[in-house]
Coordinates of C-alpha atoms in Angstrom, one line a residue:
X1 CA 0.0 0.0 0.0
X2 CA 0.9 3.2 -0.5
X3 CA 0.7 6.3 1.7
X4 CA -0.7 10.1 1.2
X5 CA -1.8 12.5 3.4
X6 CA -4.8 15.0 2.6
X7 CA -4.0 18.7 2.5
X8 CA -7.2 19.6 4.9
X9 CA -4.3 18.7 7.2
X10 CA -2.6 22.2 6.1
X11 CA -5.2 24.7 5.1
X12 CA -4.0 27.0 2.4
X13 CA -0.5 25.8 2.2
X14 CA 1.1 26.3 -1.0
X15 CA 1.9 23.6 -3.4
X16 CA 5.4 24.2 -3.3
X17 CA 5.6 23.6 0.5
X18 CA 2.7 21.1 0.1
X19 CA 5.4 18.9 -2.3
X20 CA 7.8 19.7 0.5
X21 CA 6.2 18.0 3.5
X22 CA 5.3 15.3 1.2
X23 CA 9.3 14.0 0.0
X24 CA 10.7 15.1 3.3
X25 CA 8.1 12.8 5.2
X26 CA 8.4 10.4 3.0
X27 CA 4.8 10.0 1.4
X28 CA 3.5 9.0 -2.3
X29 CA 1.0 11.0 -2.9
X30 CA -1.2 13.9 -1.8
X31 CA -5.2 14.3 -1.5
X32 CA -6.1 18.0 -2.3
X33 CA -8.6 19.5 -0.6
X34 CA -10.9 21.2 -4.1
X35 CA -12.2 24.4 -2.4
X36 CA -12.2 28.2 -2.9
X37 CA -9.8 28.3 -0.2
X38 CA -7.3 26.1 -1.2
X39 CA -4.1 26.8 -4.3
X40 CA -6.2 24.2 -6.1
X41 CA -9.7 24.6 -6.9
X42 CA -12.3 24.8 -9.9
X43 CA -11.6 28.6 -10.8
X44 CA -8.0 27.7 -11.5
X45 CA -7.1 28.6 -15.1
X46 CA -5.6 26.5 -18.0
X47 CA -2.3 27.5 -17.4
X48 CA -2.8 27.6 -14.0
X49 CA -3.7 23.4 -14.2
X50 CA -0.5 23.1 -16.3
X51 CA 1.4 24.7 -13.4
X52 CA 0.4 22.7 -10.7
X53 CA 0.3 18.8 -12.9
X54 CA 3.8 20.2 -13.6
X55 CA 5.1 21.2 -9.6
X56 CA 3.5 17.3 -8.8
X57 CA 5.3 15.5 -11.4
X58 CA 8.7 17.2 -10.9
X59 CA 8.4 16.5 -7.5
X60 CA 8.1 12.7 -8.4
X61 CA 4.8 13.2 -5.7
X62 CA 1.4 11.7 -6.9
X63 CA -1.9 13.7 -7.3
X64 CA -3.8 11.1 -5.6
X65 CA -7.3 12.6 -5.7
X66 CA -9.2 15.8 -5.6
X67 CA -11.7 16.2 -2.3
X68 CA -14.4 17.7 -3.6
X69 CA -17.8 19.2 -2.0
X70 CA -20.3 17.8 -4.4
X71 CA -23.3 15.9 -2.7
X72 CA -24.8 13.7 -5.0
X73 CA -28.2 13.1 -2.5
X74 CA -28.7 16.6 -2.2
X75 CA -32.6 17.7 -2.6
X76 CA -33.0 19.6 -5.9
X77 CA -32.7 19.6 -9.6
X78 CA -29.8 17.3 -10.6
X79 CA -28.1 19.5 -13.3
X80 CA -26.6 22.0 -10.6
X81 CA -25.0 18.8 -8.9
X82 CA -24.2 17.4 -12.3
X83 CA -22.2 20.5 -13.4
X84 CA -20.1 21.1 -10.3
X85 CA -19.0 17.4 -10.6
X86 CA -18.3 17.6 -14.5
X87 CA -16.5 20.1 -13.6
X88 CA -14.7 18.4 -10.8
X89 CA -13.5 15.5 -13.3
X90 CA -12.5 18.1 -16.0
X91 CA -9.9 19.2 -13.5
X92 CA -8.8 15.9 -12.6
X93 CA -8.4 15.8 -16.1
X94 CA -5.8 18.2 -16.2
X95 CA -4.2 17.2 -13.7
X96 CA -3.8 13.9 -14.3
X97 CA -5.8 12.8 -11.1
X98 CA -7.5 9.2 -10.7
X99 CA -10.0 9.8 -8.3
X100 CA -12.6 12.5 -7.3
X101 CA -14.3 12.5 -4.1
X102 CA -18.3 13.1 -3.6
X103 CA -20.1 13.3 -0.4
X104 CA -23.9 11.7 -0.3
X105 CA -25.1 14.8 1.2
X106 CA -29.0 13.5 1.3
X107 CA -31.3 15.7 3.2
X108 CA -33.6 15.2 6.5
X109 CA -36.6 16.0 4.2
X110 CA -35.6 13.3 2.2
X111 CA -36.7 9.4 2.5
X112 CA -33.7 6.8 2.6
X113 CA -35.1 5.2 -0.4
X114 CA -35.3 8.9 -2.2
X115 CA -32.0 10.0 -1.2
X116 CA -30.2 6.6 -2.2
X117 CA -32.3 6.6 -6.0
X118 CA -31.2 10.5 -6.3
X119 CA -27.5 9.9 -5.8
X120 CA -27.7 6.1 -8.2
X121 CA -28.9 8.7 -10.9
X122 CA -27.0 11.4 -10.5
X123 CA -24.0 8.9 -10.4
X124 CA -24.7 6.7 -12.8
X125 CA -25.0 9.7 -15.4
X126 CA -21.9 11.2 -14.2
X127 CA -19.7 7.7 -14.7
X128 CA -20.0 8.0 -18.3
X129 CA -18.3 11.4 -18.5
X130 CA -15.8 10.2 -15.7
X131 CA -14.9 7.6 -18.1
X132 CA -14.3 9.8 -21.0
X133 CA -11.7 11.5 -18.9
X134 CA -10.2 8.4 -17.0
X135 CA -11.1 9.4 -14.1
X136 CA -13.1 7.9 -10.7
X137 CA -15.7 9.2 -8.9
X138 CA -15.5 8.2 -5.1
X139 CA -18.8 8.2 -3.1
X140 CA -17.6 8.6 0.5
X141 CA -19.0 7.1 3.6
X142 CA -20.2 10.3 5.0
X143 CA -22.9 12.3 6.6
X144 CA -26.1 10.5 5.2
X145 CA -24.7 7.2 4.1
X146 CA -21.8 7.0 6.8
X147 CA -21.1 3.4 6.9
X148 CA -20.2 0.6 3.8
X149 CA -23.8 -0.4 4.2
X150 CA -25.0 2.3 3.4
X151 CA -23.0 3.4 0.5
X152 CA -23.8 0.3 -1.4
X153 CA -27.6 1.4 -1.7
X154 CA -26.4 3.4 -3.9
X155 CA -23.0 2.2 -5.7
X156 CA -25.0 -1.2 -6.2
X157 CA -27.7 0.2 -8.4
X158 CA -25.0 2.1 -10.6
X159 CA -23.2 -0.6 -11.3
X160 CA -20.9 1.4 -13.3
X161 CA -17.0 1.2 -13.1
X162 CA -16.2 4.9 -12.8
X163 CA -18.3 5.1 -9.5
X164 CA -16.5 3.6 -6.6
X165 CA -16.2 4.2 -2.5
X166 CA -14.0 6.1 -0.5
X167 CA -13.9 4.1 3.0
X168 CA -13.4 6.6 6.0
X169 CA -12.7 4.5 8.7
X170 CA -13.6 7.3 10.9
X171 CA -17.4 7.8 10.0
X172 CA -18.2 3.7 9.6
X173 CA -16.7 3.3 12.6
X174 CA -19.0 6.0 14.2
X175 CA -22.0 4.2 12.4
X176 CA -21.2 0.9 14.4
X177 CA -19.8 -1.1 11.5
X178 CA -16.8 -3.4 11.9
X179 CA -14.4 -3.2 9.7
X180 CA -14.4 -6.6 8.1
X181 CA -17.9 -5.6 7.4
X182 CA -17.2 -2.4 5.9
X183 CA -14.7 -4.4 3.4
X184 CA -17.1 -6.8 2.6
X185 CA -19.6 -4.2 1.4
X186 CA -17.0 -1.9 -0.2
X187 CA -14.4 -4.1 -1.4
X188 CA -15.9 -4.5 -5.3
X189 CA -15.8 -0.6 -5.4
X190 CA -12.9 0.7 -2.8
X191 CA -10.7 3.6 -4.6
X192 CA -8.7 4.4 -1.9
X193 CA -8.8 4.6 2.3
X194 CA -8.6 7.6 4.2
X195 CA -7.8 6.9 8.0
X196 CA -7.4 9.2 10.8
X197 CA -7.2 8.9 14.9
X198 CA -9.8 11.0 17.0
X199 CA -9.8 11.5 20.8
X200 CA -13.3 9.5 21.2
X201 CA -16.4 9.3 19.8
X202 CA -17.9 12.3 21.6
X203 CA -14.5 14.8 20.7
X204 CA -13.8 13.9 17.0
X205 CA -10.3 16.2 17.6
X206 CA -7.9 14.8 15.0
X207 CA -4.8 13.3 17.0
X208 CA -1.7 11.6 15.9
X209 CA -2.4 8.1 14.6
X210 CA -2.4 5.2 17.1
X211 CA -3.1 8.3 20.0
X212 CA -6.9 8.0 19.3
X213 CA -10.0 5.4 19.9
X214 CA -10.2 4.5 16.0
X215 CA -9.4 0.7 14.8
X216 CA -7.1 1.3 12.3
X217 CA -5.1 -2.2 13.0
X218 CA -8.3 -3.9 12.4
X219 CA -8.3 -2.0 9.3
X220 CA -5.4 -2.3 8.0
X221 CA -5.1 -6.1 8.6
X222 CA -8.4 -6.6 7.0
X223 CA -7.0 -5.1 3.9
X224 CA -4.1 -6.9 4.0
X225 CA -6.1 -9.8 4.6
X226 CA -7.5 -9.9 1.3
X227 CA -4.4 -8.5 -0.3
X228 CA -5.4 -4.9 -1.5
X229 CA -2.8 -2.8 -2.2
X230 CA -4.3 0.8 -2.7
X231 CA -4.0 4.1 -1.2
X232 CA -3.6 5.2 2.6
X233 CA -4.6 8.4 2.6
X234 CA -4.1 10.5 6.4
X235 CA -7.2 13.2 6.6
X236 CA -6.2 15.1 9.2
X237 CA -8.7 17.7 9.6
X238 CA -6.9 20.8 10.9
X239 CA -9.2 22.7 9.2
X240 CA -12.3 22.2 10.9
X241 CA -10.4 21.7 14.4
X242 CA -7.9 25.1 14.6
X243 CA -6.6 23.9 17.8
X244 CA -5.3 20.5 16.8
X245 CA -1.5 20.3 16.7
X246 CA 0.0 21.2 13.5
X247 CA 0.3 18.0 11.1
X248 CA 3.8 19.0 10.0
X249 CA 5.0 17.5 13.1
X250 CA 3.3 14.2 13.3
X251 CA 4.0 13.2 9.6
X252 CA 7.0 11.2 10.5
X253 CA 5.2 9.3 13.3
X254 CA 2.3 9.2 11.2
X255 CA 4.2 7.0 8.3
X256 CA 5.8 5.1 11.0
X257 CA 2.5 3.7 12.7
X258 CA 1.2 3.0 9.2
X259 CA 4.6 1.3 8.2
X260 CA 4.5 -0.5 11.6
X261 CA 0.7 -1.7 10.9
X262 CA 1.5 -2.8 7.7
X263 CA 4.2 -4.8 8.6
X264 CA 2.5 -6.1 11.1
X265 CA -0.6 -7.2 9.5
X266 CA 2.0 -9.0 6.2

């Protein structure tokens, strides 16, 4: 497996010392955060895309996905949702990116059964310009559909290649699924794994992984169980928690518990 770390972990930070932290840490790739806020967004110009696909492959670091804020179970008129996600995968386009992420996003005034045939649709129209551009859109366990369970209600009915899961081992752990479970469910359409460490389940406070409550041994191991050899991908979400210690200085120990896990689970 290979290891990344998200840039939600460094709000703002410039590519240049983005690719920095990366080879000095010793990590493959990077997740960027896609948001008004951050170097990389959707506003960013043709030149401006040619730039940063540059910076990444100079750098010999991987673009490993773009985070965006689409919501594919969002109430409302699908072509609003549809457009900010074409435009999502035209940017991974240019940058050469495999994987976009997509939260569900459905809405209390929704039924399950609504919110789960909204996002299949939405999806499953979206997959076929994702595969024009190479690209794979990642349905994340998140907010509405938090656990692996859940996200196949809707990955199951698209049935499309180019829509796949993004397994937070934060929120299906939250949602009371184990995570041999959460592999079952996923594993047909698993892009990539983003793990984290929080202090409990009442104080989601990023810590330093293996200082937290989360099971990411049982993770890992089940992975390495069944021989996948994707992405590790550290969200560390300094952004929402300004408090949290700065992630610059727990990327070393961070690759080392993952290293450690990984050996360990061989």
């Amino acid at each position: 497996m290979k290891l990344a770390f998200s840039t939600l972990g460094v709000p703002g930070l410039p590519i240049p010392d983005v690719l920095r932290l990366a080879t000095a840490h010793g990590y493959h790739g990077v997740e960027l955060r896609t948001h008004p806020e951050e170097p990389v967004h959707l506003g960013l110009g043709l030149a401006e895309r040619a730039d940063v696909a540059a910076e990444f492959k100079a750098s010999g670091v991987e673009i490993l996905g773009l985070a965006g804020y689409v919501r594919v179970a969002a109430p409302g008129d699908d072509e609003p949702v549809l457009a900010e996600l074409r435009a999502l995968l035209e940017l991974a386009r240019d940058l050469g990116v495999p994987f976009v992420r997509v939260f569900p996003g459905g809405g209390t005034d929704q039924s399950p059964a609504e919110a789960d045939a909204t996002a299949a649709r939405r999806l499953g129209t979206a997959a076929e310009y994702a595969a024009d551009y190479g690209v794979r859109i990642l349905l994340e366990t998140h907010d509405s559909h938090r656990t692996g369970a859940d996200a196949i209600r809707i990955l199951g009915p698209v049935g499309h290649r180019q829509a796949g899961a993004l397994w937070d081992v934060m929120h299906t752990w939250l949602g009371g699924e184990q995570p041999a479970d959460t592999f079952a469910a996923l594993s047909p359409h698993l892009g990539y794994v983003q793990v984290k460490d929080i202090a409990s389940a009442e104080d989601t406070t990023p810590v330093a992984l293996g200082a937290g409550v989360l099971p990411l041994g049982e993770c890992v191991e089940v992975l390495s169980r069944h021989n996948w050899d994707g992405w590790l991908c550290w969200e560390y979400e300094k952004r929402w928690y300004e408090a949290a210690a700065p992630l610059e200085g727990l990327l070393d120990a961070g690759r080392e518990h993952l290293t450690r896990l990984l050996t360990e689970s061989a």
